PDB file of C-alpha atoms in Angstrom:
ATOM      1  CA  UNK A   1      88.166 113.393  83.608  1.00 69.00           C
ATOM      2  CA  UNK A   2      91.129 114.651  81.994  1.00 74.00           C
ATOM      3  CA  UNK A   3      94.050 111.886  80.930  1.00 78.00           C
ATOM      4  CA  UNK A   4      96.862 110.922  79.570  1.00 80.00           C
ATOM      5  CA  UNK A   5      99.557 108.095  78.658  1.00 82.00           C
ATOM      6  CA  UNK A   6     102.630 107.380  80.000  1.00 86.00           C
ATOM      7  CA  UNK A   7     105.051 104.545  81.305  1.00 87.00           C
ATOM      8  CA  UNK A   8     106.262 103.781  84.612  1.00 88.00           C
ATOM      9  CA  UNK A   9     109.864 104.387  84.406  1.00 90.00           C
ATOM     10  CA  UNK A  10     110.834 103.266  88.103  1.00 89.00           C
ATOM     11  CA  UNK A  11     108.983 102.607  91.422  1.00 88.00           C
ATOM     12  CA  UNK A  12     109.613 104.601  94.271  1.00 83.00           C
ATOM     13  CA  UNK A  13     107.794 102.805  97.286  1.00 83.00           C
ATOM     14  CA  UNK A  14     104.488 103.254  96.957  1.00 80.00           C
ATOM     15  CA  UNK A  15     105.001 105.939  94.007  1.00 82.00           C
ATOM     16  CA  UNK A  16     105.725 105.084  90.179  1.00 86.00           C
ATOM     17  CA  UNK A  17     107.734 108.057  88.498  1.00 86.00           C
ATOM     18  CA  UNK A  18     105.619 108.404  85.467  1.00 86.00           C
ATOM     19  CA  UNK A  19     106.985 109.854  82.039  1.00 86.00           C
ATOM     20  CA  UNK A  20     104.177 111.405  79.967  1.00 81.00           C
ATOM     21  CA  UNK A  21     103.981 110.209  76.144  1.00 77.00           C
ATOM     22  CA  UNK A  22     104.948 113.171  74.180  1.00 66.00           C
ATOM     23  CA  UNK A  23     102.193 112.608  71.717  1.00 54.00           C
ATOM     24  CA  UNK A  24      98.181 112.202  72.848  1.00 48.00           C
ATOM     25  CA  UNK A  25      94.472 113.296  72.508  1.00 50.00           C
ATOM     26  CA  UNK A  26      93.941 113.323  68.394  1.00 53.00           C
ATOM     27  CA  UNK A  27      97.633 113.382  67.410  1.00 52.00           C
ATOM     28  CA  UNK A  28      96.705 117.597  65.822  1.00 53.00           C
ATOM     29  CA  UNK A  29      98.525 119.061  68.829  1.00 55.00           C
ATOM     30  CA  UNK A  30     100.891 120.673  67.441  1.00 54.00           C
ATOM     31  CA  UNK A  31      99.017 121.429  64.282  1.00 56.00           C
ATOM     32  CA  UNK A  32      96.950 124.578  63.427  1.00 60.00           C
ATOM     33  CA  UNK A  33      93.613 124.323  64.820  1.00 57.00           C
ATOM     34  CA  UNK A  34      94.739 121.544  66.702  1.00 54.00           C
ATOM     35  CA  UNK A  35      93.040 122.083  70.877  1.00 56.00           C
ATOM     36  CA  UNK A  36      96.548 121.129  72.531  1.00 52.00           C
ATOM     37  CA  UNK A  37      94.594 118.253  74.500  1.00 52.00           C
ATOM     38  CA  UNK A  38      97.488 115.925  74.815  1.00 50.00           C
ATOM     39  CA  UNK A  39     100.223 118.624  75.481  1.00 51.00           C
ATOM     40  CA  UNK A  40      97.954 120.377  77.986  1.00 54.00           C
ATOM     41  CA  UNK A  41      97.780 117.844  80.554  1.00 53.00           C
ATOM     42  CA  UNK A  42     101.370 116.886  80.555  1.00 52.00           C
ATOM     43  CA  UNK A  43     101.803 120.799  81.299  1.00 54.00           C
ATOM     44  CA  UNK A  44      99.248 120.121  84.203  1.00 53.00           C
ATOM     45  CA  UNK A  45     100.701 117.331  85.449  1.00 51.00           C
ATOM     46  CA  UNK A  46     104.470 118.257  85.074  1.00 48.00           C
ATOM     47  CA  UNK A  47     106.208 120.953  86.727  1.00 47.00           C
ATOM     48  CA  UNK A  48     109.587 120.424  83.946  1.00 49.00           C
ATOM     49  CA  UNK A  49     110.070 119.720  81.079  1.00 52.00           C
ATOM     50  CA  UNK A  50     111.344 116.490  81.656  1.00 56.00           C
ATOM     51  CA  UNK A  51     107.562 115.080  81.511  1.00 70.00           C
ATOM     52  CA  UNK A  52     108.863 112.327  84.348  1.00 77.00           C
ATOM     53  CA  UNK A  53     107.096 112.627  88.052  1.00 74.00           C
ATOM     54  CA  UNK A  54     105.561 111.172  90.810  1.00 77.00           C
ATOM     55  CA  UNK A  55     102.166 109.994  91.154  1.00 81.00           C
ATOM     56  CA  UNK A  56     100.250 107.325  93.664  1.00 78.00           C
ATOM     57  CA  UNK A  57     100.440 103.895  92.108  1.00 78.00           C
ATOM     58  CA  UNK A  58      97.890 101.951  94.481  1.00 76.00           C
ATOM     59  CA  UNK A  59      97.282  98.938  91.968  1.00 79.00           C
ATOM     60  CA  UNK A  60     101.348  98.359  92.254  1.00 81.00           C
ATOM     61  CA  UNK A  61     101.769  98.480  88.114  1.00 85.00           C
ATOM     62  CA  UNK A  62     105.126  97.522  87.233  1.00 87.00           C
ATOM     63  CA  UNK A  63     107.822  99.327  85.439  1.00 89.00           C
ATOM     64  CA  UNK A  64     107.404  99.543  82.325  1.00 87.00           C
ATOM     65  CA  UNK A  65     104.036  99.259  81.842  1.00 86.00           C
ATOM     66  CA  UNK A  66     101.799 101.658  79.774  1.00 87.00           C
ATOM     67  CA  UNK A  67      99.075 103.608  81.848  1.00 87.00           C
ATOM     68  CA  UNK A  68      96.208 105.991  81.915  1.00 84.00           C
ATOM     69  CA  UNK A  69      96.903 108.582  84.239  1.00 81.00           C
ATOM     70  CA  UNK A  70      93.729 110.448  84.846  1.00 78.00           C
ATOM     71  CA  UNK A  71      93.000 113.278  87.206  1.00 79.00           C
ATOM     72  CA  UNK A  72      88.982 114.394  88.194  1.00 78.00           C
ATOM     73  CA  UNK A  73      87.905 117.741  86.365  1.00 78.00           C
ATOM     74  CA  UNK A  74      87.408 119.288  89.489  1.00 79.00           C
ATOM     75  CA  UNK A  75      90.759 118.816  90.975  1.00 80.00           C
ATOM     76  CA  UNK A  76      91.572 120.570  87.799  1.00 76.00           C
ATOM     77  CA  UNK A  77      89.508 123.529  87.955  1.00 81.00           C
ATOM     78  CA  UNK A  78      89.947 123.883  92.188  1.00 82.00           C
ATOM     79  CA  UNK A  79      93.592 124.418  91.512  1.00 81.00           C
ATOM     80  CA  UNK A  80      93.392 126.704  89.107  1.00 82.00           C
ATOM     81  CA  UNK A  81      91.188 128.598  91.466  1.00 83.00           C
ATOM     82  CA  UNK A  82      93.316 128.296  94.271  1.00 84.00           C
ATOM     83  CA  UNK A  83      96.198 129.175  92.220  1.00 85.00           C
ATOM     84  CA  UNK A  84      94.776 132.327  90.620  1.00 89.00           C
ATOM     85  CA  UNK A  85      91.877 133.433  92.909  1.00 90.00           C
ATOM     86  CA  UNK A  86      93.408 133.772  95.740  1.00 91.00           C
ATOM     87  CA  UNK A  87      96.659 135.570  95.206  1.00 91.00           C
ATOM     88  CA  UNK A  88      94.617 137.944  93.400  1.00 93.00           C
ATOM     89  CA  UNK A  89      91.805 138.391  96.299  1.00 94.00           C
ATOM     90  CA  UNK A  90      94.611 138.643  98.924  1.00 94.00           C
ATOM     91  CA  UNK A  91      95.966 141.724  96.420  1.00 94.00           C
ATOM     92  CA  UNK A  92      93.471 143.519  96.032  1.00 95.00           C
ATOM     93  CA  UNK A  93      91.887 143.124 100.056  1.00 95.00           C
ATOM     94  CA  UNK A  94      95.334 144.161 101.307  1.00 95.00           C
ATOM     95  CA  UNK A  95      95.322 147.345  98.948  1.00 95.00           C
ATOM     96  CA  UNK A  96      92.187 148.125  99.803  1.00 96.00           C
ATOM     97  CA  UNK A  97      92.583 147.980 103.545  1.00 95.00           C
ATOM     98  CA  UNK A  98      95.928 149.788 103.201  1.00 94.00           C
ATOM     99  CA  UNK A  99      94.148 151.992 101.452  1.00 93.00           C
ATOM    100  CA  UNK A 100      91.368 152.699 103.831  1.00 93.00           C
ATOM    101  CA  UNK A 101      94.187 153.258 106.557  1.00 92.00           C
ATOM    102  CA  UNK A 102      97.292 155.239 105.107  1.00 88.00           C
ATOM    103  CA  UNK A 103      96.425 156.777 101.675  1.00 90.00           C
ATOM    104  CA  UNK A 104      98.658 155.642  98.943  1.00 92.00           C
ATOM    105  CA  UNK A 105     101.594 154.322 100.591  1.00 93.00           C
ATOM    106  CA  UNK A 106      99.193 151.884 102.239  1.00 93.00           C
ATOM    107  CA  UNK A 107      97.461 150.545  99.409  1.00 95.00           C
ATOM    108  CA  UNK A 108     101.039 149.502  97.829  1.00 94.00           C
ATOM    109  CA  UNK A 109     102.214 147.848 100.961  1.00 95.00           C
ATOM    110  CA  UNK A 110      98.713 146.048 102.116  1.00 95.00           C
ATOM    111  CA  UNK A 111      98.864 145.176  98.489  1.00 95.00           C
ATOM    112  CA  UNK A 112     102.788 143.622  99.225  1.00 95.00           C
ATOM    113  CA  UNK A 113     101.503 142.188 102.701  1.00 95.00           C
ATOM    114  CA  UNK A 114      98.197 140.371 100.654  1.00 95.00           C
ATOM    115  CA  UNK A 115     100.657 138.743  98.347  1.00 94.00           C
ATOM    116  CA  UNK A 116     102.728 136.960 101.127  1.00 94.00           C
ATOM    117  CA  UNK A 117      99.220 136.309 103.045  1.00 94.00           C
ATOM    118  CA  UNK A 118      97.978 134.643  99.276  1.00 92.00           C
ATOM    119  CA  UNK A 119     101.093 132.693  99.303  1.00 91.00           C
ATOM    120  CA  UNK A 120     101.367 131.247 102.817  1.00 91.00           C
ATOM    121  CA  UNK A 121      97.319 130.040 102.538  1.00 90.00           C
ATOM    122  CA  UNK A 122      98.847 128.454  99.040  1.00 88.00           C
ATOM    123  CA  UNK A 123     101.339 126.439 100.687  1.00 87.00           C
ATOM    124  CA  UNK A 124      98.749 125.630 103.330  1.00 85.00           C
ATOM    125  CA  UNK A 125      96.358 124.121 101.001  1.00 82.00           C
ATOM    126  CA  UNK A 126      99.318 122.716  99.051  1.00 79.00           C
ATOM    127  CA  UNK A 127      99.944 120.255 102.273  1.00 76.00           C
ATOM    128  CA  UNK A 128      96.156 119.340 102.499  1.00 75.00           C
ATOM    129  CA  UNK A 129      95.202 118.785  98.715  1.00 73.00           C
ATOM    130  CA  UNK A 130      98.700 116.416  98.720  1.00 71.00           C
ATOM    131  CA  UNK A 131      96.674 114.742 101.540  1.00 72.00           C
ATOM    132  CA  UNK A 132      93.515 114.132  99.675  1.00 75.00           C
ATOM    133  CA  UNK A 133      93.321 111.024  97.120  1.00 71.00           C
ATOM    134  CA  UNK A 134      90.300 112.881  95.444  1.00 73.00           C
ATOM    135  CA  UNK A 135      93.058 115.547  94.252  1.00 76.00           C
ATOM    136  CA  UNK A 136      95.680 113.575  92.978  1.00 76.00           C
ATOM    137  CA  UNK A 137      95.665 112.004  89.646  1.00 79.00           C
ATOM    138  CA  UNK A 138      94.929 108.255  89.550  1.00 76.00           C
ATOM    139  CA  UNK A 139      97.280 105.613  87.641  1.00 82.00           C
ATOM    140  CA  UNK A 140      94.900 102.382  85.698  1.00 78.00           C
ATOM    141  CA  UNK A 141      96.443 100.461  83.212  1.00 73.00           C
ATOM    142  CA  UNK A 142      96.075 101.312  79.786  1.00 72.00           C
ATOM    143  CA  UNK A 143      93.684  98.147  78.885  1.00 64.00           C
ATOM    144  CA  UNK A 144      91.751  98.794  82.216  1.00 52.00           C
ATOM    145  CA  UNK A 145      91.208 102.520  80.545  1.00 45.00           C
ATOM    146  CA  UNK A 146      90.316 101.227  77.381  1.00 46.00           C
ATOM    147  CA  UNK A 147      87.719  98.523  78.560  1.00 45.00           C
ATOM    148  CA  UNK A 148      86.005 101.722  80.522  1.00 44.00           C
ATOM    149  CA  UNK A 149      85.689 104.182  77.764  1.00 42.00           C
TER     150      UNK A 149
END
């Protein structure tokens, strides 16, 4: 599992906007050899730079409370699949097919038409991982998180 701290900043029904601690992991991210650890997963989990967002909070934590926000390794690794595999299939199937049917000019525009294929199935998938609990990241409280590890 991959984690992180944070607080809960405010409650949004059953939601808790989450802000990511700026530091994490061993405290070298920033440092020269350091892996990144802590600053990685608030890039995974946050789509700004504000480091604030929305995540599940079944266990109702209240505001203010320090958490462990952990997501499952292969939620990790299926998105980045998702997000990189198939775009790229869908390019290189459509050029290939347009390719196969009009020469040049149809590689470049099967190659155009894979793209927006790529993205529509993205946005499709997008509305059933949001669906899955296994695929979202899961809030504990920070001495629940240290009692398990």
């Amino acid at each position: 599992m991959h984690e992180a701290s944070g607080t809960i900043v405010a409650l949004d029904g059953d939601f808790a906007i989450v802000r990511l601690d700026a530091s994490g992991g061993c405290g070298r991210c920033h440092e020269p050899g350091g892996c990144g650890g802590g600053a990685n997963i608030g890039r995974m989990l946050c789509s700004s730079e504000s480091r604030d967002f929305r995540a599940l909070n079944p266990e109702c934590v209240p505001v203010g409370a320090s958490i462990r926000l952990a997501i499952a390794d292969g939620a990790v690794r299926r998105s980045a699949v998702l997000a990189y595999g198939i775009p790229l299939v869908a390019l290189f199937a459509g050029a290939l097919a347009g390719g196969a049917l009009a020469g040049e000019a149809g590689s470049i525009g099967g190659a155009l038409a894979g793209i927006v294929a790529g993205w529509f199935v993205l946005r499709r998938d997008r509305k059933v991982s949001a669906a899955d609990p296994a695929m979202q990241p899961v809030i504990r409280p920070a001495s629940a998180a240290g009692r398990a590890a």
